Coordinates of C-alpha atoms in Angstrom, one line a residue:
M1 CA 23.5 -63.0 26.2
R2 CA 19.7 -62.5 25.8
K3 CA 17.8 -65.6 25.5
V4 CA 15.1 -66.2 22.6
L5 CA 12.4 -69.0 23.7
F6 CA 11.9 -71.1 20.7
I7 CA 7.8 -72.1 21.5
P8 CA 4.3 -71.6 20.9
G9 CA 3.7 -68.2 22.9
P10 CA 4.0 -65.6 24.3
T11 CA 5.9 -64.6 21.7
E12 CA 8.0 -61.1 21.3
V13 CA 7.7 -59.0 18.8
D14 CA 9.8 -56.5 17.4
L15 CA 9.3 -52.4 18.4
D16 CA 8.7 -51.8 14.6
I17 CA 5.6 -54.4 14.5
L18 CA 4.4 -53.4 17.7
A19 CA 3.8 -49.0 16.5
E20 CA 2.3 -50.8 13.2
L21 CA 0.3 -52.2 14.8
S22 CA -0.8 -49.5 17.1
K23 CA -2.5 -47.2 14.3
P24 CA -6.1 -47.0 13.6
V25 CA -7.2 -50.1 11.5
I26 CA -8.2 -49.0 7.9
P27 CA -12.0 -50.0 7.5
H28 CA -13.2 -52.3 5.1
Y29 CA -14.9 -50.3 2.8
G30 CA -14.3 -46.6 1.1
P31 CA -10.8 -45.9 -1.3
D32 CA -8.4 -46.5 0.9
W33 CA -9.1 -50.4 1.1
G34 CA -9.3 -50.4 -2.1
E35 CA -5.7 -48.9 -2.6
L36 CA -4.8 -50.9 -0.4
Y37 CA -5.7 -55.2 -1.2
N38 CA -5.1 -53.8 -5.3
S39 CA -1.3 -53.3 -4.0
A40 CA -1.7 -56.3 -1.7
C41 CA -2.8 -58.3 -4.6
E42 CA -0.4 -56.4 -6.8
A43 CA 2.5 -57.4 -4.3
S44 CA 1.5 -60.8 -4.4
K45 CA 1.6 -61.3 -8.2
K46 CA 5.3 -60.5 -7.9
I47 CA 5.8 -62.9 -5.1
F48 CA 4.1 -65.9 -7.0
K49 CA 5.9 -65.2 -9.9
T50 CA 2.4 -65.2 -11.6
K51 CA 0.1 -62.9 -13.9
E52 CA -2.7 -64.5 -13.2
F53 CA -6.1 -62.5 -10.7
V54 CA -4.7 -63.1 -7.2
T55 CA -7.2 -63.3 -3.9
L56 CA -6.8 -62.4 -0.6
L57 CA -8.9 -63.1 1.9
P58 CA -9.5 -61.3 5.2
L59 CA -10.7 -64.2 7.1
P60 CA -9.3 -67.0 8.9
G61 CA -7.6 -70.4 7.3
S62 CA -10.9 -72.0 7.5
V63 CA -13.1 -70.6 6.3
A64 CA -10.2 -70.5 2.8
I65 CA -10.2 -74.0 2.9
E66 CA -14.1 -74.6 3.0
M67 CA -14.2 -72.3 0.4
S68 CA -12.2 -74.3 -2.0
I69 CA -13.7 -78.0 -1.2
P70 CA -16.9 -77.2 -3.2
N71 CA -13.7 -76.1 -6.5
I72 CA -12.0 -80.0 -5.9
L73 CA -15.2 -82.2 -5.5
E74 CA -16.9 -83.9 -9.3
K75 CA -20.5 -83.0 -8.9
E76 CA -22.2 -86.4 -9.8
G77 CA -23.9 -87.3 -12.5

């Protein structure tokens, strides 16, 4: 029986995932990135069951939180 650790890191990664991660990184400019981004946005709409505009932020989650703060705070005056 193979043991599986359910603790924080290091984590076992499936070989299929490792194979995908070994491929070259797609730069965030040019037609390849645009097609991938648009495809991911459309897939996200289906996942979240929305017809509204979806924005994916390829950045750390802390930046997304900082970006949301001005949208939830009321302006004085």
